[in-house]
Amino acid sequence: MRIPAHSVCTAIRDDIVAGVYERGSRLTEELLARRYGVSRVPVREALRTLEAEGFVVTRRHAGACVAEPTEQEAADLLEMRMLLEPLGASRAAQRRTEAHLKVLRGLVRLGQERARRGNSDDLRSLGGWFHETLAQASGSPALTSMLTQLRHKISWMYAVDAPANPVESWAEHGAIVDAVARGDGERARAVTALHTEHSTTAHRLRFNGTGDRPERVRNSQHPVNMPSLRH
C-alpha cells in the first residue's frame, strides 16, 4: 500500500515540532524513509511541502535540513497570529454553522469546568481544539490553513507556560463564542485580540540568539505505515 505524501509530511512536521530533529540537522531521504517505513518518493514530496511551509531549507552540499529561524522570525509569527486570529473570529461570526457553535460551546464548557477544578492537564489540548474549530468556522480555507501553519510553527519555536488564571482565560473563550453566536463580528474581533494578547505573554523561545538548540529531543512518535496515523 502506498503511503500518502501528506501523511509522511504530517509525521515529519510533528517530529520537527517535538524536537526529534534539531534545528539545522540534515534530513536525508534514505534515513527518513527507513524511520517511517515508506519509500523515498513520499518523503521527497513531503520535504518539498515542508520547505514551502518554512520548516525545512535546502542547502548546497548538505541537502534538506531543518530550518533555523531567527528570534525576529519567531517574533513575527506571534505578531501575525495577533492579526489573523481576530480576523478569523470576525469571519466566524458571519459564517459559522450551528455545528461549529455546538463544538465551540462544548469545548468552552469542558475548559471552564476543568479550569474551575484546577485540572489543567488537558486544558492546552482543549484550547488548541477551540482555536482550530474557530478558524474552521471562518469559512475561509486559506485563512484556516495559515492559522494552522502558524500554530505548528509557534509550537516549534516556543514553550508555552500555563495561564496564570485559567478560569479567566476560559471566560475569554466563552466571550468569543458569545460574540460569534450573536453574529457580532466587531465584538468577536476585539475579544479575540485581547485574548491573543494575553496568551502571547506566556510564550518563551526554545532557542536564543547564540544558536543554542532545545535541550530535550524526543523519540519519533510516527511509524506512518500504521493505520493509527493522525492526518
CSV table of N, CA, C and O in Angstrom, one decimal, residues 103-120 122-127 129-130 166-171 173-174:
chain,number,residue,atom,x,y,z
A,103,VAL,N,-19.8,22.7,18.7
A,103,VAL,CA,-18.5,22.2,19.2
A,103,VAL,C,-17.8,23.2,20.0
A,103,VAL,O,-17.2,22.9,21.1
A,104,LEU,N,-17.9,24.5,19.6
A,104,LEU,CA,-17.2,25.6,20.4
A,104,LEU,C,-17.8,25.7,21.8
A,104,LEU,O,-17.1,25.8,22.8
A,105,ARG,N,-19.1,25.6,21.9
A,105,ARG,CA,-19.7,25.7,23.2
A,105,ARG,C,-19.4,24.5,24.1
A,105,ARG,O,-19.2,24.6,25.3
A,106,GLY,N,-19.3,23.3,23.5
A,106,GLY,CA,-18.9,22.1,24.2
A,106,GLY,C,-17.5,22.2,24.7
A,106,GLY,O,-17.2,21.9,25.9
A,107,LEU,N,-16.6,22.8,23.9
A,107,LEU,CA,-15.2,22.9,24.4
A,107,LEU,C,-15.1,23.9,25.5
A,107,LEU,O,-14.3,23.8,26.4
A,108,VAL,N,-15.9,25.0,25.4
A,108,VAL,CA,-15.9,26.0,26.4
A,108,VAL,C,-16.4,25.4,27.8
A,108,VAL,O,-15.8,25.7,28.8
A,109,ARG,N,-17.4,24.7,27.7
A,109,ARG,CA,-18.0,24.1,28.9
A,109,ARG,C,-16.9,23.2,29.6
A,109,ARG,O,-16.7,23.2,30.8
A,110,LEU,N,-16.3,22.3,28.7
A,110,LEU,CA,-15.2,21.4,29.3
A,110,LEU,C,-14.1,22.2,29.9
A,110,LEU,O,-13.6,21.9,30.9
A,111,GLY,N,-13.6,23.2,29.1
A,111,GLY,CA,-12.5,24.0,29.6
A,111,GLY,C,-12.8,24.8,30.8
A,111,GLY,O,-12.0,24.8,31.8
A,112,GLN,N,-14.0,25.4,30.9
A,112,GLN,CA,-14.3,26.1,32.2
A,112,GLN,C,-14.5,25.2,33.3
A,112,GLN,O,-14.0,25.5,34.5
A,113,GLU,N,-15.0,24.0,33.1
A,113,GLU,CA,-15.2,23.0,34.2
A,113,GLU,C,-13.8,22.6,34.7
A,113,GLU,O,-13.6,22.5,35.9
A,114,ARG,N,-12.9,22.2,33.8
A,114,ARG,CA,-11.6,21.8,34.3
A,114,ARG,C,-10.8,22.9,34.9
A,114,ARG,O,-10.0,22.7,35.8
A,115,ALA,N,-11.0,24.1,34.4
A,115,ALA,CA,-10.2,25.2,34.9
A,115,ALA,C,-10.7,25.5,36.4
A,115,ALA,O,-9.9,25.8,37.3
A,116,ARG,N,-12.0,25.4,36.6
A,116,ARG,CA,-12.5,25.7,38.0
A,116,ARG,C,-12.1,24.6,38.9
A,116,ARG,O,-11.8,24.9,40.1
A,117,ARG,N,-11.9,23.4,38.4
A,117,ARG,CA,-11.5,22.3,39.3
A,117,ARG,C,-10.0,22.2,39.5
A,117,ARG,O,-9.5,21.4,40.2
A,118,GLY,N,-9.3,23.1,38.8
A,118,GLY,CA,-7.8,23.0,38.8
A,118,GLY,C,-7.2,21.9,38.1
A,118,GLY,O,-6.0,21.6,38.3
A,119,ASN,N,-8.0,21.3,37.2
A,119,ASN,CA,-7.5,20.1,36.4
A,119,ASN,C,-6.9,20.7,35.1
A,119,ASN,O,-7.7,20.8,34.1
A,120,SER,N,-5.7,21.0,35.0
A,120,SER,CA,-5.1,21.7,33.9
A,120,SER,C,-4.4,20.8,32.9
A,120,SER,O,-3.8,21.2,31.9
A,122,ASP,N,-5.3,18.7,30.5
A,122,ASP,CA,-5.8,18.7,29.1
A,122,ASP,C,-6.3,20.1,28.7
A,122,ASP,O,-6.9,20.2,27.6
A,123,LEU,N,-6.0,21.2,29.4
A,123,LEU,CA,-6.5,22.5,29.0
A,123,LEU,C,-5.8,23.0,27.8
A,123,LEU,O,-6.5,23.6,26.9
A,124,ARG,N,-4.6,22.6,27.6
A,124,ARG,CA,-3.8,23.1,26.4
A,124,ARG,C,-4.4,22.4,25.2
A,124,ARG,O,-4.6,23.1,24.1
A,125,SER,N,-4.7,21.1,25.2
A,125,SER,CA,-5.3,20.5,24.0
A,125,SER,C,-6.7,21.0,23.7
A,125,SER,O,-7.0,21.2,22.6
A,126,LEU,N,-7.4,21.2,24.8
A,126,LEU,CA,-8.8,21.8,24.6
A,126,LEU,C,-8.7,23.2,24.0
A,126,LEU,O,-9.5,23.5,23.1
A,127,GLY,N,-7.7,24.0,24.4
A,127,GLY,CA,-7.5,25.3,23.8
A,127,GLY,C,-7.1,25.2,22.3
A,127,GLY,O,-7.6,26.0,21.5
A,129,TRP,N,-7.9,22.7,20.3
A,129,TRP,CA,-9.2,22.3,19.5
A,129,TRP,C,-10.1,23.5,19.3
A,129,TRP,O,-10.7,23.7,18.3
A,130,PHE,N,-10.2,24.4,20.4
A,130,PHE,CA,-11.1,25.5,20.3
A,130,PHE,C,-10.6,26.4,19.2
A,130,PHE,O,-11.4,26.8,18.3
A,166,PRO,N,-6.3,30.3,34.6
A,166,PRO,CA,-7.0,29.5,33.6
A,166,PRO,C,-8.5,29.8,33.6
A,166,PRO,O,-9.2,29.7,32.5
A,167,VAL,N,-9.1,30.1,34.7
A,167,VAL,CA,-10.6,30.4,34.7
A,167,VAL,C,-10.8,31.7,33.9
A,167,VAL,O,-11.8,31.7,33.1
A,168,GLU,N,-10.0,32.7,34.1
A,168,GLU,CA,-10.2,33.9,33.3
A,168,GLU,C,-9.9,33.7,31.8
A,168,GLU,O,-10.6,34.2,31.0
A,169,SER,N,-8.9,32.8,31.5
A,169,SER,CA,-8.6,32.5,30.1
A,169,SER,C,-9.8,31.8,29.4
A,169,SER,O,-10.2,32.2,28.3
A,170,TRP,N,-10.5,30.9,30.1
A,170,TRP,CA,-11.6,30.2,29.5
A,170,TRP,C,-12.9,31.1,29.5
A,170,TRP,O,-13.8,30.9,28.7
A,171,ALA,N,-12.9,32.1,30.4
A,171,ALA,CA,-14.0,33.1,30.3
A,171,ALA,C,-13.9,33.9,29.0
A,171,ALA,O,-14.9,34.2,28.4
A,173,HIS,N,-12.5,32.7,26.3
A,173,HIS,CA,-13.0,31.8,25.2
A,173,HIS,C,-14.6,31.8,25.1
A,173,HIS,O,-15.1,31.9,24.0
A,174,GLY,N,-15.2,31.8,26.3
A,174,GLY,CA,-16.7,31.9,26.3
A,174,GLY,C,-17.2,33.2,25.7
A,174,GLY,O,-18.2,33.2,25.0
